[in-house]
XYZ file of C-alpha atoms in Angstrom:
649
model
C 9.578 0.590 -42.991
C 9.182 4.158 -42.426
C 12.186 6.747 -42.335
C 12.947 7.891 -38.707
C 14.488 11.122 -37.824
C 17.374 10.309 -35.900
C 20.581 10.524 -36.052
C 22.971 9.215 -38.309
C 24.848 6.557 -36.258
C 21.876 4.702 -35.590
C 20.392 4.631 -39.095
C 24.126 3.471 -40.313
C 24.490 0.673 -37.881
C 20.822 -0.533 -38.899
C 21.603 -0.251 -42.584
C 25.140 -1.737 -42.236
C 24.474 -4.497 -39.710
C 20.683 -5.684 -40.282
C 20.490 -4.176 -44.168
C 17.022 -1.707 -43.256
C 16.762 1.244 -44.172
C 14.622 2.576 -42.317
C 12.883 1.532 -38.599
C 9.380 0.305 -37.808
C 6.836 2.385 -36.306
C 7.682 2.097 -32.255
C 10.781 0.980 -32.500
C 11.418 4.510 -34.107
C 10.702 6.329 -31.090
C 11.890 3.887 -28.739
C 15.976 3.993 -30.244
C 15.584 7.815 -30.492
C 15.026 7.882 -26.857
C 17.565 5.491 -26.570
C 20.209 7.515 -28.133
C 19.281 10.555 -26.490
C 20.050 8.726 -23.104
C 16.526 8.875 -21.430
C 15.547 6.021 -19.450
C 12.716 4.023 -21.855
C 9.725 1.101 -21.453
C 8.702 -0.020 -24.867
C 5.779 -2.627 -25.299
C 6.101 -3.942 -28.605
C 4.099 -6.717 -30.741
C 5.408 -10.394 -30.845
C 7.949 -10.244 -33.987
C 8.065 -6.280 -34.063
C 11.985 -6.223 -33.534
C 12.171 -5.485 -29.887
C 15.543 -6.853 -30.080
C 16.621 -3.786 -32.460
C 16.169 -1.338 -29.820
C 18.830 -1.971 -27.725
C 21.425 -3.850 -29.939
C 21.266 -0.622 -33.011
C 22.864 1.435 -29.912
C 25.259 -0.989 -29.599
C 26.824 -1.265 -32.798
C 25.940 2.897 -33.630
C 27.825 3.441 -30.113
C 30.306 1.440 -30.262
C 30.265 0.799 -25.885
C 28.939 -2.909 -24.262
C 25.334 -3.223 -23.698
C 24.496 -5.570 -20.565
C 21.482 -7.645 -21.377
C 19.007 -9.273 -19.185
C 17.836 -12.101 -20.486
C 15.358 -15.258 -18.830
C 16.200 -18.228 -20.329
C 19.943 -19.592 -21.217
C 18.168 -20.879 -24.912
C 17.060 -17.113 -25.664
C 20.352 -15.580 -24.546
C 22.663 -18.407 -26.958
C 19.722 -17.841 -29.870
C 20.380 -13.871 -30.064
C 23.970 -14.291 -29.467
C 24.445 -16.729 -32.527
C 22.074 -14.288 -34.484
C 24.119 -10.738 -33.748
C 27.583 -12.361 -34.725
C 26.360 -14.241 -37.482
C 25.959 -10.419 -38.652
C 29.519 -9.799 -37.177
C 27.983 -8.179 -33.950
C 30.871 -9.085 -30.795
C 29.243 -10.921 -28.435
C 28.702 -13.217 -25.531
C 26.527 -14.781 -22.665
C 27.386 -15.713 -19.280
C 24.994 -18.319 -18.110
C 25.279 -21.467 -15.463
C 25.991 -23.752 -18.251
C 29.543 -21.989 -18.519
C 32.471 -23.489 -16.355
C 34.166 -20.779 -13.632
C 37.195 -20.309 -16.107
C 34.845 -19.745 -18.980
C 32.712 -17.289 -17.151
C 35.440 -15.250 -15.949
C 37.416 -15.199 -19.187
C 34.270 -13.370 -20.594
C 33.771 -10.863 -17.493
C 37.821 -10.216 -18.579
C 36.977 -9.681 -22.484
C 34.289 -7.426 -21.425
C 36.183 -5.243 -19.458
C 38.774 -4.889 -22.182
C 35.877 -3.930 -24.744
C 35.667 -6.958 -26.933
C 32.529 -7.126 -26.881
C 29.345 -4.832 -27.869
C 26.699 -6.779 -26.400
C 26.656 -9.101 -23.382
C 23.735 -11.495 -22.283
C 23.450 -12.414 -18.767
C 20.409 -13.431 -16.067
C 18.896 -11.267 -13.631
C 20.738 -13.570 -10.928
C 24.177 -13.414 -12.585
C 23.803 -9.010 -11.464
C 22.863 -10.679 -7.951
C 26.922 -11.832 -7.697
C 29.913 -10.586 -5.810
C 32.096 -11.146 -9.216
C 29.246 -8.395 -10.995
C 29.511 -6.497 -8.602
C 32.715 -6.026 -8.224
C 33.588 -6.518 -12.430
C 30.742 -3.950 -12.682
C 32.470 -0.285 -12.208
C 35.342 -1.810 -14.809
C 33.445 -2.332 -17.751
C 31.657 1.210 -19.045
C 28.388 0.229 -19.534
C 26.642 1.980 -22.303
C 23.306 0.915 -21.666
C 21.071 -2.033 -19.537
C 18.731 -3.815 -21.408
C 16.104 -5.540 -19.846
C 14.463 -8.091 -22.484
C 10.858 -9.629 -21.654
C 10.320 -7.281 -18.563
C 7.111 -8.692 -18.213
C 9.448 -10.937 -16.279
C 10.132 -8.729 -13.561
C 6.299 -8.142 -12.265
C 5.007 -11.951 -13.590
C 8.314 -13.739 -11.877
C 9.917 -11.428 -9.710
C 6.926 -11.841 -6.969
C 7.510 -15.561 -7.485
C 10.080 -17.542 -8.005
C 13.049 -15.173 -9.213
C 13.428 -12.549 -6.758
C 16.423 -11.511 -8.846
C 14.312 -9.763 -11.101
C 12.853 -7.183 -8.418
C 16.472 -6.299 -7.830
C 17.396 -5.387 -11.021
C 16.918 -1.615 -10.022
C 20.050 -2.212 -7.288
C 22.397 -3.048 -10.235
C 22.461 0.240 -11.724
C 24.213 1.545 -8.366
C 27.219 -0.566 -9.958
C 27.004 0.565 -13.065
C 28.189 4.066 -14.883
C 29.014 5.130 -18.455
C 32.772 5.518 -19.076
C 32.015 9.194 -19.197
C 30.770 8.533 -15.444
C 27.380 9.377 -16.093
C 24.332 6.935 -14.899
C 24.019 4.390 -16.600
C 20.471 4.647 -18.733
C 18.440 1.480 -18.910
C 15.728 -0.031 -21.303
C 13.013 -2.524 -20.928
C 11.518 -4.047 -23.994
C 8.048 -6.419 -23.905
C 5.755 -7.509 -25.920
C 3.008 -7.629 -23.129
C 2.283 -5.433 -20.270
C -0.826 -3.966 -18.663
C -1.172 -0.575 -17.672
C -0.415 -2.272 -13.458
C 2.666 -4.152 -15.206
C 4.383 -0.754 -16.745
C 3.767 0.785 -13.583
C 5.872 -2.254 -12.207
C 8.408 -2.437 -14.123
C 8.893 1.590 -13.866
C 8.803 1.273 -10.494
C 11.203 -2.045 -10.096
C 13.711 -0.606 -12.497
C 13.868 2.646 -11.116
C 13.125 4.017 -14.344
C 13.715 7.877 -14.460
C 11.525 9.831 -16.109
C 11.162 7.423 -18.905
C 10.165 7.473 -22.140
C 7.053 4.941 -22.879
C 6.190 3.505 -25.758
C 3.442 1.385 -26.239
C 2.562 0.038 -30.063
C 0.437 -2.597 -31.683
C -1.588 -4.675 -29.486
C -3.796 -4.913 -31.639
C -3.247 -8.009 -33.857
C -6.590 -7.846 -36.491
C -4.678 -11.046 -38.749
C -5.653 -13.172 -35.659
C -8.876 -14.932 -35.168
C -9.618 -15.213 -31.570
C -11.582 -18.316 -30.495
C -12.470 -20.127 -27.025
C -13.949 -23.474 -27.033
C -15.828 -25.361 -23.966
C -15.577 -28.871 -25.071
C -16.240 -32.334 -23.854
C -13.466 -33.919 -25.450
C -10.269 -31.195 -26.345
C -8.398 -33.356 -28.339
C -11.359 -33.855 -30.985
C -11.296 -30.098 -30.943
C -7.920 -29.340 -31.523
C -7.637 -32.068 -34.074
C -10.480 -30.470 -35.890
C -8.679 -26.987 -35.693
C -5.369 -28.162 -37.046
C -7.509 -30.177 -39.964
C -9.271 -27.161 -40.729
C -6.331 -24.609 -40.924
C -3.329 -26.085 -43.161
C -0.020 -24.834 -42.359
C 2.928 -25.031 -39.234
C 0.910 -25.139 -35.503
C 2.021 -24.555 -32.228
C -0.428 -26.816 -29.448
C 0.386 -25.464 -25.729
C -0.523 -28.002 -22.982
C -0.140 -27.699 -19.262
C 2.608 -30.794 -18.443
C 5.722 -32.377 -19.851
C 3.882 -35.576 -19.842
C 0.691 -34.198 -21.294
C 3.084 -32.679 -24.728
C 4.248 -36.139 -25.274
C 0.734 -37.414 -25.243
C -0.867 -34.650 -27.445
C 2.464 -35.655 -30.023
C 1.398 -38.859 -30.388
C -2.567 -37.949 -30.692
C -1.516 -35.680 -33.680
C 0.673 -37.958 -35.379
C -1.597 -41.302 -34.915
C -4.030 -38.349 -36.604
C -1.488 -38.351 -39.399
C -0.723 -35.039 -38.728
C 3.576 -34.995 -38.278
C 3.995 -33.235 -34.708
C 6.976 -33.652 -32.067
C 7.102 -32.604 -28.028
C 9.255 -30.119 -26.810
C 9.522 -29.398 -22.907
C 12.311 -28.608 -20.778
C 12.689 -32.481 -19.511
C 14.006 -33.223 -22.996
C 17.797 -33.090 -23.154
C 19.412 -29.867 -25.080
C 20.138 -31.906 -28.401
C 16.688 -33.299 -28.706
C 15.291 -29.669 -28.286
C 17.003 -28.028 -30.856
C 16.645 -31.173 -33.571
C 12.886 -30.492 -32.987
C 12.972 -26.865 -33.032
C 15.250 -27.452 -36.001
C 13.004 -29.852 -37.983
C 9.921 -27.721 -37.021
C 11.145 -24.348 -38.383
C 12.463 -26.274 -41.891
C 8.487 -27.587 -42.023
C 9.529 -31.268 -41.657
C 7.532 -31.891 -38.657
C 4.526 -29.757 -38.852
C 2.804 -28.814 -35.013
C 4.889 -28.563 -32.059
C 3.346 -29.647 -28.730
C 5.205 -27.405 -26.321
C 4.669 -26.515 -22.504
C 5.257 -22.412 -22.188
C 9.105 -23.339 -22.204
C 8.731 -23.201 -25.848
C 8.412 -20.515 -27.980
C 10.726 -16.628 -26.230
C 12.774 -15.636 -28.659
C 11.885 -18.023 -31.559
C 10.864 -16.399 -34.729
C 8.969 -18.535 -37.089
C 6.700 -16.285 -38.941
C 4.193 -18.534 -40.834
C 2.552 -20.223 -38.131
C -1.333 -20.362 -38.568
C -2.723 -21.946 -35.879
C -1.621 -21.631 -32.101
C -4.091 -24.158 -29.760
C -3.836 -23.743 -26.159
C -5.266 -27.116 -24.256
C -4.575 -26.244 -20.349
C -5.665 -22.794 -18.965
C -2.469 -20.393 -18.810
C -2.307 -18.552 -15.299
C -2.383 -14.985 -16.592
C -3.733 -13.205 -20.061
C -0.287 -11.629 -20.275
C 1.402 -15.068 -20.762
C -1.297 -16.664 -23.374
C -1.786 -13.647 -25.111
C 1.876 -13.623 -25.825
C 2.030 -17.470 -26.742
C -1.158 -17.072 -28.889
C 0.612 -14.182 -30.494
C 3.497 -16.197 -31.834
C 0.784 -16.827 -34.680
C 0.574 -15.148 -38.091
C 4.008 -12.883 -37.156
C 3.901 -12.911 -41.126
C 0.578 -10.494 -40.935
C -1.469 -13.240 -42.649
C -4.761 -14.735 -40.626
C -3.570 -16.527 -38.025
C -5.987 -18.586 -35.616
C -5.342 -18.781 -31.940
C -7.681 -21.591 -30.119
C -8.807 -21.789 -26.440
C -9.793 -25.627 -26.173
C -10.610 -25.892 -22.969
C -12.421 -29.717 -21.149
C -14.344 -29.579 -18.305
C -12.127 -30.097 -15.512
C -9.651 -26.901 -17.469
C -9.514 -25.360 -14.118
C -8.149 -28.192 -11.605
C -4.661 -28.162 -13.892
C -4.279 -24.206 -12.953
C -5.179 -24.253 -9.408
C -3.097 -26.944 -8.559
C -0.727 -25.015 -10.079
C -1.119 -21.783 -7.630
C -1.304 -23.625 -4.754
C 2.108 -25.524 -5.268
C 3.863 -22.228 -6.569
C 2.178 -20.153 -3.769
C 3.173 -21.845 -0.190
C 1.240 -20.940 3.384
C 3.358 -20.229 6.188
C 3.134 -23.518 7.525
C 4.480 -25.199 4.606
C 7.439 -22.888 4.826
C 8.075 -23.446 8.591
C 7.733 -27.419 7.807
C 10.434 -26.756 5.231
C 12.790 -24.483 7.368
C 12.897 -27.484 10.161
C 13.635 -30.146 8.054
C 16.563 -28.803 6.114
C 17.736 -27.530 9.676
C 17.261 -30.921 11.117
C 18.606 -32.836 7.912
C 21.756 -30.317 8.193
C 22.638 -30.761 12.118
C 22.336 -27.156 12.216
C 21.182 -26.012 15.586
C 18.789 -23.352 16.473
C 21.238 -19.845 17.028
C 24.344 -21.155 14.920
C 25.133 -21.246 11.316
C 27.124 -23.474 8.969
C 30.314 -21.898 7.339
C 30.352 -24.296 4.576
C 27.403 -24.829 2.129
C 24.938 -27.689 2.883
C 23.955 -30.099 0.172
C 21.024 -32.196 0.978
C 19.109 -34.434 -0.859
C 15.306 -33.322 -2.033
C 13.727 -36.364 -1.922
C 14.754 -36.762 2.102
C 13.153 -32.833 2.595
C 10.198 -33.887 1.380
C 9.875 -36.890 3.293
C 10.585 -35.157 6.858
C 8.624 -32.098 5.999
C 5.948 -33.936 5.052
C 5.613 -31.936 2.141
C 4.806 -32.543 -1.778
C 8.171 -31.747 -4.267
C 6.686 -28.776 -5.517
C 6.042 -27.403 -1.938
C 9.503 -27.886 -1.152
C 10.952 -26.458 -3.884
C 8.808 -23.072 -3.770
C 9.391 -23.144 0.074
C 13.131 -23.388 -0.559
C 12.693 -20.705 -2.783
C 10.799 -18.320 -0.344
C 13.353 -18.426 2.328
C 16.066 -17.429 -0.436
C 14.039 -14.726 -0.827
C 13.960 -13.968 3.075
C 17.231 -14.106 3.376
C 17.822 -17.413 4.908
C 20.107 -18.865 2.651
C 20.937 -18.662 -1.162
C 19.793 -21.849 -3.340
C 21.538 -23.390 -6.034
C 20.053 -26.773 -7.657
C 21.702 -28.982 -9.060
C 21.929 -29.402 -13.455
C 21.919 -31.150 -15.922
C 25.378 -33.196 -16.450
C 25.998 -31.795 -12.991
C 26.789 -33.974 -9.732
C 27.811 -33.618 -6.229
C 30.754 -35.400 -4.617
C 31.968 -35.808 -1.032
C 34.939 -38.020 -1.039
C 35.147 -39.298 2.565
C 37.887 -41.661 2.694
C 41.362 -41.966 0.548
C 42.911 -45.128 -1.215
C 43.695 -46.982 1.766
C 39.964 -47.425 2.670
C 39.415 -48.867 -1.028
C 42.168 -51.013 -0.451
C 41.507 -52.104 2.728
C 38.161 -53.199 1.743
C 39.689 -55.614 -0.838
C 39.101 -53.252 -4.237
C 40.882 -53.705 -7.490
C 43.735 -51.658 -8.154
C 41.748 -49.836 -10.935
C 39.653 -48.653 -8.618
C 42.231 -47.683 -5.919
C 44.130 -45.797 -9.112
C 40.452 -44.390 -10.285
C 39.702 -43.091 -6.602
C 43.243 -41.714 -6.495
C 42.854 -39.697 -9.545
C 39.222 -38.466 -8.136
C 40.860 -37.261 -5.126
C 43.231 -34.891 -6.932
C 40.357 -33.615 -8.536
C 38.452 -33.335 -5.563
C 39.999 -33.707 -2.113
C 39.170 -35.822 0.873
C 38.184 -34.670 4.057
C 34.137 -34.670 3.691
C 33.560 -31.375 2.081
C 30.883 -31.211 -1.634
C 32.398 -30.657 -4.730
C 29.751 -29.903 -7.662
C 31.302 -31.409 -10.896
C 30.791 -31.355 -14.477
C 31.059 -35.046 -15.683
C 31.691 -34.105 -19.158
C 34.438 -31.514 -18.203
C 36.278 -33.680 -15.585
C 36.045 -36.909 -17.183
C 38.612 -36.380 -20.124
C 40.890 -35.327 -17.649
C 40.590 -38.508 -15.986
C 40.760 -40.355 -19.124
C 36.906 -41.482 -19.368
C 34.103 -41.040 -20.690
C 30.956 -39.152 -18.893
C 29.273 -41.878 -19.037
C 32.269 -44.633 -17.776
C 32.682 -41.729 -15.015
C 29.187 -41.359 -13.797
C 29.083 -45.866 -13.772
C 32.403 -45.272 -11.625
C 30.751 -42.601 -9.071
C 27.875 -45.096 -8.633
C 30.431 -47.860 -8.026
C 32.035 -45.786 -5.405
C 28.938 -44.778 -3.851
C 27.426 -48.283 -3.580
C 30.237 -48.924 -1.694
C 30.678 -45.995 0.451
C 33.663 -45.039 -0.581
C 31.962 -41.907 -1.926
C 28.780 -39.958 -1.317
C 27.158 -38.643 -4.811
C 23.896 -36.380 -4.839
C 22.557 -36.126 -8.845
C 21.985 -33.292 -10.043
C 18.210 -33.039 -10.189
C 18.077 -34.556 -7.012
C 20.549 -32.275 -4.942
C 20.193 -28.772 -3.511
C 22.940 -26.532 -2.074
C 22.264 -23.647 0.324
C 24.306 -21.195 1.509
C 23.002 -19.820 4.961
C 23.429 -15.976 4.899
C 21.611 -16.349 8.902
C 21.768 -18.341 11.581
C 18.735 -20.966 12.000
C 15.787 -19.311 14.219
C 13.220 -20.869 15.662
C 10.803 -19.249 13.575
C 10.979 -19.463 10.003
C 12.040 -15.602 8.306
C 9.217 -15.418 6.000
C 6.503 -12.518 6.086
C 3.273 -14.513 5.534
C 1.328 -11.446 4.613
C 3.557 -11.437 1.603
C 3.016 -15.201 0.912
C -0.593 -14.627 1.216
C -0.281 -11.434 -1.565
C 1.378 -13.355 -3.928
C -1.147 -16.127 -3.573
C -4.027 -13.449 -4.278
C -1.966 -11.812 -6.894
C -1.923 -15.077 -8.784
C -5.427 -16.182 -8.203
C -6.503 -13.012 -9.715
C -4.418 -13.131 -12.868
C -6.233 -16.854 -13.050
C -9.804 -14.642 -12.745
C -8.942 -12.374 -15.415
C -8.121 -15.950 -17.638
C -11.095 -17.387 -16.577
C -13.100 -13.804 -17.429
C -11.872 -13.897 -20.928
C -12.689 -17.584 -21.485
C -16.274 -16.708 -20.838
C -16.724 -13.686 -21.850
C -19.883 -12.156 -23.407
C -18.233 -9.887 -26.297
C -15.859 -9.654 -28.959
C -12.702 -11.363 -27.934
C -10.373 -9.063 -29.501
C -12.234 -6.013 -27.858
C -11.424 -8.125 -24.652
C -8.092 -8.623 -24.873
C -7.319 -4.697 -25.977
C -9.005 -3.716 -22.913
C -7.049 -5.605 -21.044
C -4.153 -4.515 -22.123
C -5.547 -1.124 -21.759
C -5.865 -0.260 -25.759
C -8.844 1.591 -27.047
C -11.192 -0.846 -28.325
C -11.735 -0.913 -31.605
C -15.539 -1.938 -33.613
C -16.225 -5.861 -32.927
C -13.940 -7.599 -34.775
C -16.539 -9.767 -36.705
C -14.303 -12.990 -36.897
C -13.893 -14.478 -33.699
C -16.190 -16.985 -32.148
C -18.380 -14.538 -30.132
C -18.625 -12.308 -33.285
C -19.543 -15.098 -35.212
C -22.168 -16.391 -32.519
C -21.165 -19.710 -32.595
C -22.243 -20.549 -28.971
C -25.765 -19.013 -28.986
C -28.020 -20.896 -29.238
C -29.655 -22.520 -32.423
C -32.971 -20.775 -32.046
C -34.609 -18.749 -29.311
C -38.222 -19.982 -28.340
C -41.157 -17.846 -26.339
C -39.396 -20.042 -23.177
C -36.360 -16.995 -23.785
C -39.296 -14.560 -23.234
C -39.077 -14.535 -19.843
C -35.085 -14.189 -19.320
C -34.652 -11.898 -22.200
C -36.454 -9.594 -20.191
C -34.714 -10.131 -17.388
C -31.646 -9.375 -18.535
C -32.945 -6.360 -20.352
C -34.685 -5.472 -17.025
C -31.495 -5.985 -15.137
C -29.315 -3.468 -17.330
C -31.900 -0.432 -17.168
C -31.650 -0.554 -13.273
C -27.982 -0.446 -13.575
C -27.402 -3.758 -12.081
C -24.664 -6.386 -13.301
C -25.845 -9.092 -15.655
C -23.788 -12.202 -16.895
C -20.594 -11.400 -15.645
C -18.129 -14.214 -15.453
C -19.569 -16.244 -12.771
C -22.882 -16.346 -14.279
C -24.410 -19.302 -15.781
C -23.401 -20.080 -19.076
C -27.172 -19.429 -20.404
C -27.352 -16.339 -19.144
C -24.019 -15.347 -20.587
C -25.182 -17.073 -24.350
C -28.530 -15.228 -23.946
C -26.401 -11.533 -23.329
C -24.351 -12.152 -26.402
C -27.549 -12.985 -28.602
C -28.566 -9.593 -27.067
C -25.631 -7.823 -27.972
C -25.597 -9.535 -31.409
C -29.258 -8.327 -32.147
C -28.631 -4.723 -31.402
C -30.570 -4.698 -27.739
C -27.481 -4.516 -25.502
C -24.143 -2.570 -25.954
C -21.334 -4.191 -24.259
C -19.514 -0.980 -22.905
C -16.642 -2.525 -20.800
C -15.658 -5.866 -21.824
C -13.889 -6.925 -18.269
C -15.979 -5.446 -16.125
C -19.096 -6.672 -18.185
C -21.004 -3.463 -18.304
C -23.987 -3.126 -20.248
C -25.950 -0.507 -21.376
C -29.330 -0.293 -23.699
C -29.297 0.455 -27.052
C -32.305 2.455 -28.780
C -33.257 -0.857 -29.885
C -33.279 -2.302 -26.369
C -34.944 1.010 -24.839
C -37.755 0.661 -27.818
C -38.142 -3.419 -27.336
C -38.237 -2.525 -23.012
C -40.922 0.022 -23.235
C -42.856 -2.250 -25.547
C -42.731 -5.124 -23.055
C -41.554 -7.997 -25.643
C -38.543 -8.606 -27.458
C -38.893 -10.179 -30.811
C -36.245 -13.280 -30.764
């Protein structure tokens, strides 16, 4: 690590607290910035210490840091790590009961803490806000702010508001409170969002280390993936990560590796939270050896030694696979990261895009049914929150789960209602009639005392109470299992109405029901193209003509460097075996098609065309000038071989 000239406060707390002396190139400029107060964006590599930016100003400062953070795993992983180095702090997710949550919100505002993690939605609250002006912010962090231009146009809308919170924050000095966003991927467009979302003033920018040359880039077009990935983690010993598209498809690809007698384990978000970590566990202490992981897997986990990173299903943007692939070779030792793609790689993806990105008629479909479902008549509006089934949506709309969901979703976003589904150990309860029913219908007294003790808990009268079976069944003297049996008991017999968690929704309505659904379908429709063209630029890189590495850099809008020499295209392991005098003719062509300064075996071109451009390329003729928009110009070589009429294969 290199010595950075700032000042002493920040050096101490990195030498005291994380035992460096000294900070890594990026992360250098982006604390001094930091410190100084300016508003900063810094794009750092996967495992360059993006974490350091924000929490060294915490400790050197000695104020709270808010935190944004995606995912509840991420936020409880970094919180464990800071006070295992005796950092205070905390995270308020949903996991956290009401008494919980606001017993932290208290702590904070009394300065026991120097770092708090919290979702984009959590700054979305009435409690935030009004908690907000009380605690002296120091600094908002925004971790993975790729987040707010990937998910914010989807499906958390929180994270385009993030730029409204800082009107509730200020410094204890009074001052505006500055804010940082750290990533380890972001295109040139992306910055620009995330500026612009954030409300970024004037901000310091630091962008370091794209370029990973330890990893070997490869993209395979396959008849039969698994064979290919198989061969891949044969080939290259050490710990693997395989990405696949589905839940289902990670438990299948688990048992493919291990009937292979290679020790791998699934890990998606479907599995309960113990399961997850014993994997995670048993995978970082090399017992089990690949993980097969959908892209739940993998933020915030820092397992340096991985060598080989194999993505089976198409991600939908380069941002999100680039980062994935990147979680290889963090240890600056060759990595390999492995594109094996079948031939139906691009039905998985659509589908995809079409279920996340709704038409207006889907919506409208949606908006009816809940209001029908609801008894909520066109002009008025329910004081009380609905819960409604999912499964009974979907069936009057007409509509497929996902549809539902995402249309749900887009209204929230429109202002229609607010959403809140249901979780894990979660369960909503409507208790519509009191003892006497029970015993009126002829039940035992232990369930007349059992309903009796549910009512306290509670109430009667026919309003939804969300519940936490393993929090209210010790106070009922059961287990959270015997309690969820005796809910389903109740239920059968009417007594009670129960919605599970997964399949229950609650909205709030913030409107009253129109006739006409409050979305804006031009923005539907922009989302959809939005998506579709991060798919393109996927696709694009998947068959491109040139060095894969020079690809990806100029994506990411790096300066790209000499071909790379290692990766498949480099290597020219899909041109063909030999060229015959039956390549004459199209070699020409191609050659032909370049001096007029027309486009030649771009992405949608056939696949020949494309192999015979890279042999061109390879042999000196053709110089691949922009990798993504597949420009070509002629070399000497090409101009000399042109002129002459022939090219020698």
């Amino acid at each position: 690590m290199s010595s950075p000239d700032l000042s002493s406060p920040a050096l101490q707390a990195l030498a005291e607290t994380w035992g460096y002396d000294g900070f890594r190139t990026g992360q250098r400029e982006a604390v001094a910035a930091v410190m100084a107060g300016h508003d900063t964006l810094a794009i750092l590599p996967t495992g360059g210490g993006k974490s350091l930016i924000y929490q060294v100003p915490a400790v050197a400062w000695g104020g709270l840091v808010l935190v944004v953070s995606p995912l509840i795993a991420l936020m409880q992983d970094q919180v464990e790590a800071v006070q295992r180095r005796g950092v205070s702090a905390a995270a308020l997710h949903s996991g956290l009961h009401p008494r919980e949550a606001d017993q932290i919100w208290t702590n904070a505002q009394f300065g026991q803490y120097r770092l708090l993690y919290l979702t984009p939605e959590r700054l979305q609250t009435e409690t935030f806000q009004a908690r907000a002006p009380l605690l002296g912010v120091a600094l908002l962090a925004v971790d993975e702010a790729h987040c707010i231009s990937e998910w914010g146009h989807d499906f958390r809308p929180a994270y385009r508001r993030l730029g409204e919170a800082r009107s509730h924050l200020a410094t204890e000095a009074g001052d505006p409170t500055p804010v940082v966003a750290v990533t380890a991927t972001a295109t040139p467009q992306v910055r620009r969002d995330i500026v612009e979302q954030l409300a970024l003033r004037d901000p310091t920018v630091v962008v370091r280390g794209f370029d990973r040359p330890n990893l070997v880039w490869s993209v395979h077009h396959v008849q039969d993936p698994g064979k290919q990935a198989l061969d891949v983690f044969r080939s290259v010993p050490g710990a693997g990560l395989l990405y696949s598209g589905t839940r289902r498809a990670t438990e299948a690809w688990a048992a493919r590796l291990t009937e292979a007698g290679i020790a791998a384990e699934a890990y998606h978000a479907g599995l309960d939270a113990e399961r997850r970590e014993a994997t995670l566990r048993r995978w970082l202490a090399d017992e089990t050896r690949v993980i097969a992981a959908t892209s739940a897997f993998g933020m915030g986990i820092d397992k340096p030694d991985v060598r080989a990173v194999v993505h089976t299903a198409l991600p939908l943007t380069l941002e999100a696979y680039y980062q994935e692939a990147g979680r290889g070779g963090r240890d600056g030792r060759r990595a390999y990261a492995a594109l094996v793609l079948g031939p139906d790689a691009e039905r998985l993806p659509r589908h995809l895009i079409e279920s996340a990105h709704v038409t207006p008629a889907d919506v409208q479909a949606v908006y009816d049914a809940v209001g029908s479902l609801a008894q909520v008549a066109v002009g008025s509006q329910p004081e009380d929150p609905v819960r409604l089934d999912v499964a009974r949506i979907e069936a009057v709309s007409q509509r497929a789960p996902s549809v539902v969901r995402t249309a749900l979703d887009r209204l929230a976003e429109a202002g229609a209602w607010t959403v809140r589904e249901g979780r894990e150990g979660e369960r909503s309860v409507r208790l519509m009639a009191g003892v006497g029913s029970a015993q009126a219908a002829g039940e035992s007294v232990a369930v007349r005392e059992f309903l009796r003790d549910l009512s306290r808990e509670v109430g009667v009268g026919g309003a939804w109470t969300t519940i936490r079976l393993d929090r209210l069944a010790p106070r009922l003297g059961l287990s959270a299992n015997r309690l969820g049996a005796g809910l389903d008991y109740l239920a059968a017999r009417h007594l009670v109405d129960v919605l599970d968690a997964e399949a229950g929704v609650q909205l709030d309505w913030l409107q009253p029901r129109a006739r006409r659904a409050p979305v804006e379908a031009a923005a539907l429709d922009r989302t959809r193209r939005t998506a579709q063209a991060r798919l393109a630029d996927v696709l694009a890189y998947a068959s491109a003509v040139g060095c894969r590495r020079q690809h990806l850099l100029a994506y990411f809008g790096e300066p790209s460097p000499p071909r790379c020499g290692r990766c498949d295209v480099c290597l020219g392991r899909h041109r063909p075996e030999a060229l015959t005098p039956d390549d004459e003719a199209d070699l020409r062509r191609l050659l032909d098609a370049v001096a007029r300064g027309e486009s030649a075996a771009g992405p949608t071109a056939p696949r020949r065309e494309r192999t015979l451009a890279d042999w061109l390329v390879g042999e000196g003729y053709l110089r691949l000038d922009d990798p993504l928009a597949v420009r070509f110009s002629l070399t000497p070589k090409g101009q000399r071989h042109l002129a002459g009429r022939r090219v020698s294969a």
